[in-house]
Amino acid sequence: MDQPAMKHLLSIADLDRGELEDLLHLAGEFAEVLERPIPKVPTLRGKTVATVFFEASTRTRLSFERAAKALSADVMTFAPGTSSVIKGESLKDTALTIRATGADLLVVRHEAVGAAARVASWLDCPVINGGDGAHQHPTQALLDSLTIRQRFGKLDGLRIGIVGDVRNSRVARSDIDAFTLLGANVTLIAPPTLLPRDLEGFPVSISHSLDEVIADLDIVYLLRIQMERGSGPGLPSLPEYVSRYGIDRGRLERMSPDAVVMHPGPINRGVEIAAYVADDPRALILDQVRNGVAVRMAVLFRLLGAS
Ligand code: NCD
């Protein structure tokens, strides 16, 4: 509890291993709170959290709102489609307005890289990046790390394959940072057109063949093809992609017996993941969602409650 106060959470790169471990430890404690008959503590009474999502979201927004409420904070939900953004109001003026209505912290999701950091530079309160373009999604990496730790006890030495549309994935970028900081070995598995253009500086191995590496992985981490970020032209063809990179029953059976499948959601059944695999107990997808609430409680507590 005597960690130096965090100001914002914009990127996993802002954290050192100690800070990351502290958040996971705290999330583990909040996970226990969520198991109680009354899953609520008064820690953030009187604080107000605003979720400011300019891009679609189910898991991230709802779990931030649930996390804030479990800490007894009040929640304001901003919806751009029914807001004055329609009248031309800028991101800066929108953020200043939300702050002026009494928000103590903003969770920001936006299609532009760096949007949450810009909001943080304009405001005198904490900001959490809920996803900025293909750049970062730090709380997703925290909940993924917590899910892996619960299953394997640690990340050190684990072999994690991140499969699919890495080029357009903020989840992949945050996960690579967090998993490698915690000692895992990460392999990116994708056709060349779905890998980041400049792989220099990524502490990862690369493979273009899932079948060559699948038996050696502890975790097969699948990504959705992000058509909304222009993944279409990089795709061979959907049936070819599915046959080379999708996880079906046959590939699940070739994984090592203790290995697991993860996915940040939303899943596309029949594309990157067969329906059979999504419903198999070795898929941890809903554990990830559950842990998202505990991890977001930990981050909200560190940013708003530490004093
Ligand atoms: C992801 C996102 O929005 O970055 N979803 C999530 O937050 N769990 C991944 C995706 O959209 O494919």
Short mmCIF file of C-alpha atoms and ligand atoms in Angstrom, two decimals:
data_model
loop_
_atom_site.label_atom_id
_atom_site.label_comp_id
_atom_site.label_asym_id
_atom_site.label_seq_id
_atom_site.Cartn_x
_atom_site.Cartn_y
_atom_site.Cartn_z
CA MET A 1 0.00 0.00 0.00
CA ASP A 2 3.03 2.32 0.24
CA GLN A 3 3.61 2.48 -3.53
CA PRO A 4 4.17 5.99 -4.93
CA ALA A 5 0.84 7.41 -6.10
CA MET A 6 -0.02 6.70 -9.75
CA LYS A 7 -1.42 9.74 -11.55
CA HIS A 8 -3.00 8.16 -14.62
CA LEU A 9 -3.03 4.76 -16.31
CA LEU A 10 -2.35 5.38 -19.99
CA SER A 11 0.02 2.59 -21.01
CA ILE A 12 1.59 -0.55 -19.53
CA ALA A 13 4.91 1.09 -20.40
CA ASP A 14 4.25 3.58 -17.55
CA LEU A 15 4.49 0.73 -15.01
CA ASP A 16 7.50 -1.11 -13.65
CA ARG A 17 7.25 -4.73 -12.57
CA GLY A 18 6.64 -3.77 -8.94
CA GLU A 19 3.72 -1.50 -9.81
CA LEU A 20 2.24 -4.12 -12.12
CA GLU A 21 2.54 -6.80 -9.42
CA ASP A 22 1.00 -4.42 -6.86
CA LEU A 23 -2.07 -3.89 -9.06
CA LEU A 24 -2.44 -7.65 -9.62
CA HIS A 25 -2.14 -8.30 -5.88
CA LEU A 26 -4.73 -5.65 -5.10
CA ALA A 27 -7.02 -7.03 -7.84
CA GLY A 28 -6.76 -10.45 -6.20
CA GLU A 29 -8.04 -8.90 -2.95
CA PHE A 30 -10.89 -7.15 -4.75
CA ALA A 31 -11.78 -10.43 -6.48
CA GLU A 32 -12.50 -11.75 -2.98
CA VAL A 33 -14.72 -8.75 -2.24
CA LEU A 34 -16.70 -9.61 -5.38
CA GLU A 35 -17.33 -13.12 -4.00
CA ARG A 36 -19.04 -11.80 -0.86
CA PRO A 37 -22.84 -11.93 -0.43
CA ILE A 38 -22.81 -8.11 -0.63
CA PRO A 39 -20.01 -7.44 -3.14
CA LYS A 40 -19.42 -3.83 -2.23
CA VAL A 41 -17.03 -1.75 -0.10
CA PRO A 42 -17.36 1.94 0.83
CA THR A 43 -13.82 2.87 -0.28
CA LEU A 44 -14.68 5.43 -2.98
CA ARG A 45 -17.87 6.90 -1.50
CA GLY A 46 -18.31 10.46 -2.71
CA LYS A 47 -16.13 9.98 -5.82
CA THR A 48 -17.54 10.09 -9.34
CA VAL A 49 -16.18 8.08 -12.26
CA ALA A 50 -17.12 9.03 -15.85
CA THR A 51 -16.90 6.49 -18.66
CA VAL A 52 -16.23 8.40 -21.89
CA PHE A 53 -16.33 5.91 -24.74
CA PHE A 54 -16.17 7.14 -28.33
CA GLU A 55 -15.83 3.55 -29.60
CA ALA A 56 -18.13 0.56 -29.07
CA SER A 57 -17.62 -1.46 -25.90
CA THR A 58 -19.42 -4.10 -23.87
CA ARG A 59 -16.88 -5.59 -21.44
CA THR A 60 -14.61 -2.64 -20.75
CA ARG A 61 -17.29 -0.04 -20.12
CA LEU A 62 -19.61 -2.29 -18.10
CA SER A 63 -16.79 -3.67 -15.98
CA PHE A 64 -15.46 -0.18 -15.23
CA GLU A 65 -18.97 0.84 -14.18
CA ARG A 66 -19.44 -2.29 -12.08
CA ALA A 67 -15.98 -1.78 -10.52
CA ALA A 68 -16.74 1.84 -9.62
CA LYS A 69 -20.08 0.85 -8.08
CA ALA A 70 -18.52 -2.02 -6.13
CA LEU A 71 -16.25 0.62 -4.58
CA SER A 72 -19.34 2.80 -3.85
CA ALA A 73 -18.36 5.51 -6.35
CA ASP A 74 -21.00 7.22 -8.48
CA VAL A 75 -20.89 6.67 -12.24
CA MET A 76 -21.64 8.94 -15.19
CA THR A 77 -21.89 7.38 -18.65
CA PHE A 78 -21.10 9.58 -21.63
CA ALA A 79 -22.55 8.43 -24.97
CA PRO A 80 -21.13 10.38 -27.94
CA GLY A 81 -24.06 9.61 -30.25
CA THR A 82 -26.52 11.49 -28.04
CA SER A 83 -24.05 14.16 -26.88
CA SER A 84 -23.01 17.57 -28.18
CA VAL A 85 -20.20 15.88 -30.10
CA ILE A 86 -22.95 15.68 -32.75
CA LYS A 87 -23.05 19.51 -32.67
CA GLY A 88 -19.29 19.69 -33.27
CA GLU A 89 -17.96 19.89 -29.72
CA SER A 90 -14.28 18.91 -29.59
CA LEU A 91 -12.67 16.18 -27.48
CA LYS A 92 -11.03 18.83 -25.32
CA ASP A 93 -14.23 20.75 -24.64
CA THR A 94 -16.13 17.51 -24.05
CA ALA A 95 -13.52 16.39 -21.49
CA LEU A 96 -13.42 19.78 -19.74
CA THR A 97 -17.23 19.76 -19.58
CA ILE A 98 -17.39 16.28 -18.06
CA ARG A 99 -14.79 17.29 -15.48
CA ALA A 100 -16.72 20.48 -14.67
CA THR A 101 -19.89 18.48 -13.98
CA GLY A 102 -18.02 16.84 -11.12
CA ALA A 103 -16.23 13.76 -12.49
CA ASP A 104 -13.19 12.85 -10.37
CA LEU A 105 -11.76 10.44 -12.96
CA LEU A 106 -12.37 9.80 -16.66
CA VAL A 107 -12.07 6.45 -18.43
CA VAL A 108 -11.51 7.31 -22.10
CA ARG A 109 -11.82 5.08 -25.18
CA HIS A 110 -11.20 6.68 -28.57
CA GLU A 111 -10.14 5.59 -32.05
CA ALA A 112 -7.20 8.04 -32.10
CA VAL A 113 -3.81 6.92 -30.77
CA GLY A 114 -2.87 9.13 -27.82
CA ALA A 115 -6.42 10.41 -27.16
CA ALA A 116 -6.46 9.41 -23.47
CA ALA A 117 -3.02 10.97 -22.96
CA ARG A 118 -4.25 14.23 -24.49
CA VAL A 119 -7.28 14.24 -22.22
CA ALA A 120 -4.93 13.66 -19.27
CA SER A 121 -2.86 16.67 -20.36
CA TRP A 122 -5.96 18.91 -20.33
CA LEU A 123 -7.46 17.82 -17.01
CA ASP A 124 -6.44 18.08 -13.38
CA CYS A 125 -7.79 14.64 -12.48
CA PRO A 126 -6.76 11.02 -13.19
CA VAL A 127 -7.47 9.51 -16.62
CA ILE A 128 -7.51 5.82 -17.52
CA ASN A 129 -6.95 4.72 -21.10
CA GLY A 130 -9.78 2.35 -22.01
CA GLY A 131 -8.25 1.82 -25.47
CA ASP A 132 -6.71 4.33 -27.91
CA GLY A 133 -6.73 3.20 -31.53
CA ALA A 134 -4.31 0.32 -32.09
CA HIS A 135 -1.97 1.66 -29.40
CA GLN A 136 -2.72 0.58 -25.79
CA HIS A 137 -5.40 -0.99 -23.60
CA PRO A 138 -3.64 -1.32 -20.25
CA THR A 139 -6.47 -2.66 -18.09
CA GLN A 140 -7.01 -5.49 -20.59
CA ALA A 141 -3.36 -6.52 -20.12
CA LEU A 142 -3.80 -6.40 -16.34
CA LEU A 143 -6.87 -8.63 -16.40
CA ASP A 144 -5.17 -11.02 -18.80
CA SER A 145 -2.10 -11.20 -16.54
CA LEU A 146 -4.31 -11.82 -13.49
CA THR A 147 -6.19 -14.60 -15.31
CA ILE A 148 -2.89 -16.27 -16.29
CA ARG A 149 -1.51 -15.95 -12.76
CA GLN A 150 -4.63 -17.55 -11.28
CA ARG A 151 -4.28 -20.52 -13.65
CA PHE A 152 -0.49 -21.01 -13.75
CA GLY A 153 0.66 -19.30 -10.53
CA LYS A 154 3.11 -17.07 -12.44
CA LEU A 155 3.98 -15.79 -15.90
CA ASP A 156 7.75 -16.37 -15.67
CA GLY A 157 8.84 -18.80 -18.35
CA LEU A 158 5.36 -19.35 -19.84
CA ARG A 159 5.11 -19.59 -23.62
CA ILE A 160 2.32 -17.37 -24.88
CA GLY A 161 1.29 -17.23 -28.55
CA ILE A 162 -0.70 -14.17 -29.64
CA VAL A 163 -2.54 -15.17 -32.80
CA GLY A 164 -4.12 -13.06 -35.52
CA ASP A 165 -4.57 -9.37 -36.22
CA VAL A 166 -1.66 -8.09 -34.14
CA ARG A 167 -1.13 -5.12 -36.44
CA ASN A 168 -4.40 -3.45 -35.45
CA SER A 169 -4.55 -4.65 -31.86
CA ARG A 170 -4.04 -2.41 -28.84
CA VAL A 171 -4.69 -5.50 -26.71
CA ALA A 172 -1.68 -7.23 -28.27
CA ARG A 173 0.59 -4.23 -27.68
CA SER A 174 -0.40 -3.92 -24.01
CA ASP A 175 -0.25 -7.69 -23.50
CA ILE A 176 3.23 -7.93 -25.04
CA ASP A 177 4.43 -5.24 -22.61
CA ALA A 178 2.82 -6.82 -19.55
CA PHE A 179 3.56 -10.48 -20.33
CA THR A 180 7.24 -9.84 -21.08
CA LEU A 181 7.62 -7.57 -18.03
CA LEU A 182 6.31 -10.49 -15.94
CA GLY A 183 8.80 -12.90 -17.54
CA ALA A 184 6.78 -14.74 -20.20
CA ASN A 185 8.05 -15.57 -23.71
CA VAL A 186 5.73 -14.18 -26.37
CA THR A 187 5.40 -15.42 -29.96
CA LEU A 188 3.31 -13.48 -32.47
CA ILE A 189 1.58 -15.83 -34.91
CA ALA A 190 0.03 -14.24 -38.01
CA PRO A 191 0.40 -13.79 -41.74
CA PRO A 192 3.01 -11.07 -42.49
CA THR A 193 0.24 -8.63 -43.49
CA LEU A 194 -1.35 -8.78 -40.01
CA LEU A 195 1.91 -8.23 -38.11
CA PRO A 196 3.06 -4.74 -37.07
CA ARG A 197 4.97 -3.06 -39.93
CA ASP A 198 7.95 -2.29 -37.73
CA LEU A 199 8.66 -5.22 -35.44
CA GLU A 200 11.95 -3.79 -34.24
CA GLY A 201 11.89 -3.27 -30.49
CA PHE A 202 9.12 -5.83 -29.92
CA PRO A 203 10.58 -8.38 -27.46
CA VAL A 204 8.89 -11.29 -29.25
CA SER A 205 9.44 -14.23 -31.60
CA ILE A 206 7.48 -14.46 -34.84
CA SER A 207 5.82 -17.40 -36.57
CA HIS A 208 3.63 -17.53 -39.66
CA SER A 209 2.44 -21.06 -38.90
CA LEU A 210 0.18 -21.82 -35.95
CA ASP A 211 0.48 -25.56 -36.61
CA GLU A 212 4.27 -25.44 -36.21
CA VAL A 213 4.14 -23.87 -32.75
CA ILE A 214 0.79 -24.79 -31.20
CA ALA A 215 1.99 -27.88 -29.31
CA ASP A 216 4.71 -25.81 -27.56
CA LEU A 217 2.41 -23.09 -26.21
CA ASP A 218 1.00 -22.77 -22.69
CA ILE A 219 -1.45 -20.09 -23.80
CA VAL A 220 -3.02 -19.54 -27.20
CA TYR A 221 -4.22 -15.93 -27.09
CA LEU A 222 -6.59 -15.19 -29.98
CA LEU A 223 -7.42 -11.81 -31.48
CA ARG A 224 -10.43 -10.67 -33.46
CA ILE A 225 -9.83 -9.48 -37.02
CA GLN A 226 -10.44 -5.74 -36.65
CA MET A 227 -12.15 -4.89 -39.92
CA GLU A 228 -13.04 -1.46 -38.50
CA ARG A 229 -9.32 -0.63 -38.42
CA GLY A 230 -8.80 -1.71 -42.02
CA SER A 231 -7.67 -5.32 -41.58
CA GLY A 232 -9.56 -6.42 -44.70
CA PRO A 233 -6.81 -5.85 -47.29
CA GLY A 234 -4.28 -7.70 -45.09
CA LEU A 235 -6.38 -10.85 -45.03
CA PRO A 236 -5.61 -13.73 -47.38
CA SER A 237 -9.35 -14.64 -47.58
CA LEU A 238 -11.57 -15.40 -44.64
CA PRO A 239 -11.77 -19.19 -45.29
CA GLU A 240 -7.99 -19.33 -45.74
CA TYR A 241 -7.45 -17.33 -42.55
CA VAL A 242 -9.78 -19.64 -40.62
CA SER A 243 -8.04 -22.75 -41.93
CA ARG A 244 -4.54 -21.46 -41.07
CA TYR A 245 -5.09 -19.42 -37.90
CA GLY A 246 -8.49 -20.33 -36.43
CA ILE A 247 -8.66 -22.61 -33.39
CA ASP A 248 -10.96 -25.54 -34.04
CA ARG A 249 -11.42 -28.81 -32.17
CA GLY A 250 -8.49 -30.45 -33.99
CA ARG A 251 -6.06 -27.70 -32.97
CA LEU A 252 -7.43 -27.67 -29.41
CA GLU A 253 -6.64 -31.39 -29.22
CA ARG A 254 -3.08 -30.79 -30.41
CA MET A 255 -2.42 -28.26 -27.64
CA SER A 256 -0.56 -29.47 -24.57
CA PRO A 257 -3.07 -30.86 -22.02
CA ASP A 258 -2.58 -27.98 -19.54
CA ALA A 259 -2.61 -25.25 -22.17
CA VAL A 260 -5.48 -22.76 -22.33
CA VAL A 261 -7.17 -20.50 -24.87
CA MET A 262 -7.72 -16.79 -24.17
CA HIS A 263 -9.47 -14.01 -26.10
CA PRO A 264 -10.18 -10.39 -25.10
CA GLY A 265 -13.65 -10.49 -26.68
CA PRO A 266 -15.73 -9.80 -28.60
CA ILE A 267 -15.30 -13.26 -30.16
CA ASN A 268 -16.39 -14.15 -33.67
CA ARG A 269 -17.47 -17.79 -33.46
CA GLY A 270 -16.47 -19.69 -36.56
CA VAL A 271 -13.72 -17.21 -37.47
CA GLU A 272 -10.76 -17.01 -35.05
CA ILE A 273 -12.42 -19.45 -32.64
CA ALA A 274 -14.74 -22.38 -33.36
CA ALA A 275 -17.93 -22.48 -31.29
CA TYR A 276 -16.76 -25.82 -29.82
CA VAL A 277 -13.57 -24.20 -28.50
CA ALA A 278 -15.32 -21.09 -27.16
CA ASP A 279 -17.55 -23.33 -25.01
CA ASP A 280 -14.72 -25.64 -23.86
CA PRO A 281 -13.52 -25.33 -20.23
CA ARG A 282 -10.00 -24.69 -21.52
CA ALA A 283 -11.20 -21.35 -22.92
CA LEU A 284 -10.79 -18.75 -20.15
CA ILE A 285 -12.75 -16.01 -21.92
CA LEU A 286 -15.35 -15.45 -19.20
CA ASP A 287 -12.72 -15.69 -16.43
CA GLN A 288 -11.00 -12.82 -18.21
CA VAL A 289 -14.22 -10.81 -18.18
CA ARG A 290 -14.79 -11.57 -14.48
CA ASN A 291 -11.25 -10.52 -13.61
CA GLY A 292 -11.80 -7.28 -15.52
CA VAL A 293 -14.02 -6.03 -12.71
CA ALA A 294 -11.46 -6.80 -9.97
CA VAL A 295 -8.56 -5.31 -11.95
CA ARG A 296 -10.50 -2.12 -12.65
CA MET A 297 -11.39 -1.84 -8.95
CA ALA A 298 -7.64 -2.02 -8.20
CA VAL A 299 -6.81 0.70 -10.74
CA LEU A 300 -9.64 2.99 -9.58
CA PHE A 301 -8.53 2.48 -5.98
CA ARG A 302 -4.90 3.31 -6.77
CA LEU A 303 -5.86 6.46 -8.67
CA LEU A 304 -8.64 7.76 -6.41
CA GLY A 305 -8.42 6.06 -3.08
CA ALA A 306 -4.80 5.81 -2.03
CA SER A 307 -4.90 9.03 -0.02
C1 NCD B 1 -10.86 -5.24 -27.47
C2 NCD B 1 -10.70 -3.78 -27.76
O1 NCD B 1 -11.67 -3.02 -27.82
O2 NCD B 1 -9.56 -3.39 -27.90
N1 NCD B 1 -11.93 -5.60 -26.69
C3 NCD B 1 -11.87 -5.43 -25.33
O3 NCD B 1 -11.70 -4.34 -24.83
N2 NCD B 1 -12.00 -6.52 -24.56
C4 NCD B 1 -10.55 -6.14 -28.60
C5 NCD B 1 -11.38 -6.08 -29.85
O4 NCD B 1 -12.17 -5.16 -30.06
O5 NCD B 1 -11.23 -7.00 -30.66
#
